[in-house]
mmCIF file of C-alpha atoms in Angstrom:
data_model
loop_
_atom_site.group_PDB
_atom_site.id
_atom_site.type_symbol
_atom_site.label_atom_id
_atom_site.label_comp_id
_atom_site.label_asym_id
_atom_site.label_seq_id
_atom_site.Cartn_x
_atom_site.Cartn_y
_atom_site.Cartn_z
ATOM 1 C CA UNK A 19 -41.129 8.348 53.671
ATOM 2 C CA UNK A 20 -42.471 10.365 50.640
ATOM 3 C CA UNK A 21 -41.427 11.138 47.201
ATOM 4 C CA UNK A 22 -40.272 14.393 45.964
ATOM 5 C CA UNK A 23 -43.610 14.855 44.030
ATOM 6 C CA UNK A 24 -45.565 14.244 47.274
ATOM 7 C CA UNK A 25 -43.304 16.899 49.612
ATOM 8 C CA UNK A 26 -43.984 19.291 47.238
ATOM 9 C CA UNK A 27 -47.955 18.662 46.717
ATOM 10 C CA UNK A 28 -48.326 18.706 50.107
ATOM 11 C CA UNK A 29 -46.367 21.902 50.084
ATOM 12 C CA UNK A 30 -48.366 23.692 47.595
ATOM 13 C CA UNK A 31 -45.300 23.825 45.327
ATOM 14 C CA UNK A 32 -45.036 23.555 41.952
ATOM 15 C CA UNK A 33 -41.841 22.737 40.302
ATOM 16 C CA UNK A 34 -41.575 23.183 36.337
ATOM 17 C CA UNK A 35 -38.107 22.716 35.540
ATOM 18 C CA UNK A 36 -34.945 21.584 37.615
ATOM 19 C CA UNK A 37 -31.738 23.064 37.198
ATOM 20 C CA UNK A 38 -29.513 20.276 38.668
ATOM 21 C CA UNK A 39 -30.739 19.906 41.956
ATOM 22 C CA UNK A 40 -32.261 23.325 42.391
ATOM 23 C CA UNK A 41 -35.077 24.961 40.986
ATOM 24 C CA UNK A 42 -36.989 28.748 41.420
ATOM 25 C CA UNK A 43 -40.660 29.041 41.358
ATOM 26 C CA UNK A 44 -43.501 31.386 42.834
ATOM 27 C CA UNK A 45 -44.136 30.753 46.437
ATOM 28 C CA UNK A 46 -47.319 29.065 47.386
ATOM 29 C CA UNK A 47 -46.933 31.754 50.534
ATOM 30 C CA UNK A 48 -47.280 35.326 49.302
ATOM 31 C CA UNK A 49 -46.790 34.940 45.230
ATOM 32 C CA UNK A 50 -50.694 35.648 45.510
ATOM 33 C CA UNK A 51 -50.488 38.789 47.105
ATOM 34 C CA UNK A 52 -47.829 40.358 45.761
ATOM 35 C CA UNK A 53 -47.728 42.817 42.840
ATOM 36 C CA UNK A 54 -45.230 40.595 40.843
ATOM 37 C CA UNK A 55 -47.637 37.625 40.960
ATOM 38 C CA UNK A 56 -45.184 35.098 38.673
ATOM 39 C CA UNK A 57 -41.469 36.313 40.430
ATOM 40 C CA UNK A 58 -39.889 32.889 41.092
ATOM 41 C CA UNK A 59 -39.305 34.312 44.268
ATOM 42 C CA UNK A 60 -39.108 30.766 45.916
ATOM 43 C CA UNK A 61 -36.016 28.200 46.152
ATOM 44 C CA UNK A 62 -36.088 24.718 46.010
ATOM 45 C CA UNK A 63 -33.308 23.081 46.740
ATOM 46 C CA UNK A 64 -32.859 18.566 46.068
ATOM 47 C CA UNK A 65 -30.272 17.560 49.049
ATOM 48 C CA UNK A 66 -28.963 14.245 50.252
ATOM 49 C CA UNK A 67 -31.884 12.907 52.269
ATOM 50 C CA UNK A 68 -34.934 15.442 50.468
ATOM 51 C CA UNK A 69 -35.963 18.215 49.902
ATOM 52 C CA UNK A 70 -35.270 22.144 51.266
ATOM 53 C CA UNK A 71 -37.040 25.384 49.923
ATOM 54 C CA UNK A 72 -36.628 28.909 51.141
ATOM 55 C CA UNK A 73 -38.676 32.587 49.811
ATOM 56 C CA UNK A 74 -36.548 35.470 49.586
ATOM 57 C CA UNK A 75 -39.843 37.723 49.720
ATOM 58 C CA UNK A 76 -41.414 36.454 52.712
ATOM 59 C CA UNK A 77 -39.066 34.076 54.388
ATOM 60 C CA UNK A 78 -41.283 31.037 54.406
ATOM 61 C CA UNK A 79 -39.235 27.503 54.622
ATOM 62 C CA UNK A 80 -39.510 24.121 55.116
ATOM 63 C CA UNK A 81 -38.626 20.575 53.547
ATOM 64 C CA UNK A 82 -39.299 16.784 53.818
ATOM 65 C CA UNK A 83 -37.514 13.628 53.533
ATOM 66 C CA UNK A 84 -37.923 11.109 50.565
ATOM 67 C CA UNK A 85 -36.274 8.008 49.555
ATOM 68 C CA UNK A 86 -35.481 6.596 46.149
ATOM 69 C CA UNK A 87 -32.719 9.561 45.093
ATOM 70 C CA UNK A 88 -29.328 9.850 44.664
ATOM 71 C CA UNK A 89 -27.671 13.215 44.519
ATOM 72 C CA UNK A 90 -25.958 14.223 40.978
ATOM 73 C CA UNK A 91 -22.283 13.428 41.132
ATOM 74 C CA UNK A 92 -20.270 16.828 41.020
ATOM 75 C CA UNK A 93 -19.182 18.123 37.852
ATOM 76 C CA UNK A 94 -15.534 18.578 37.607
ATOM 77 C CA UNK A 95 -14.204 21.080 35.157
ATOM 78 C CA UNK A 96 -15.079 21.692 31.889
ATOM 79 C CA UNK A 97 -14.159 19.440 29.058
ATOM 80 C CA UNK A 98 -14.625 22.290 26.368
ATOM 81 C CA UNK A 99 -10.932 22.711 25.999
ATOM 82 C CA UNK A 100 -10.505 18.584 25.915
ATOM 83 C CA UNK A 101 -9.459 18.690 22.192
ATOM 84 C CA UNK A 102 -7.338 21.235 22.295
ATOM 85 C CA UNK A 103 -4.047 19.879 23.695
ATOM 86 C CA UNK A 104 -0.939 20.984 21.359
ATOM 87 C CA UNK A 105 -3.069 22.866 19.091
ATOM 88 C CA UNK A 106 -2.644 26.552 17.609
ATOM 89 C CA UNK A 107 -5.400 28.497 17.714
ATOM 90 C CA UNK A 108 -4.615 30.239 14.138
ATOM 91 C CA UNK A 109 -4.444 33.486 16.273
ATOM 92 C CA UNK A 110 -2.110 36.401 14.590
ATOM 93 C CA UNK A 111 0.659 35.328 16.922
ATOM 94 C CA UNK A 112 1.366 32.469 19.460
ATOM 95 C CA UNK A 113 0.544 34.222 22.353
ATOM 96 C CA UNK A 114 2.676 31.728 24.835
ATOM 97 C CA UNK A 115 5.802 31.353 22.038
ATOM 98 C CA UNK A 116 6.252 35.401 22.207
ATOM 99 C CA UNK A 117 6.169 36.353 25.693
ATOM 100 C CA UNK A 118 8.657 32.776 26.483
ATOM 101 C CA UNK A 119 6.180 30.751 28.436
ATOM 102 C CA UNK A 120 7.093 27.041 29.598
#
């Protein structure tokens, strides 16, 4: 088994940033040909057992397998409202107290 670096050397991928477990960057395919040299036109995607990627210009695909990751737990909700329980906003009006909600 590889490591992620490795798959994508031997791909001919580069990888600047990860979003999560997915990234875009230029495919090692047909980004040279093209007119729009630096469109992150390829997807790579980090999934349970390796890695997947996939160009939405010229369909090219593939993946390997790696050991030595563990996929990002899901993120459940958003906790940008945490703080807010049984506040008032200051709004003009309580919304909720007007209209008689429960």
């Amino acid at each position: 088994m590889r490591s992620e670096s490795e798959i994508l050397h031997d791909a001919g991928i580069s990888v600047r940033r990860w979003h999560g477990n997915s990234a875009r960057t230029t495919c090692p395919q047909c980004s040279a040909n093209r007119t729009k040299k630096a469109d992150p036109c390829l997807s790579v995607s980090r999934v349970a057992d390796g890695l997947v990627w996939h160009c939405h210009h010229c369909g090219h695909s593939g993946g390997g397998k790696f050991e030595g990751w563990t996929p990002e737990p899901p993120k459940r909700g958003s906790d940008r409202f945490a703080n807010t329980a049984g506040r008032s906003f200051g709004g003009k009006r309580d919304f909720t107290a007007k209209r008689r909600f429960s």
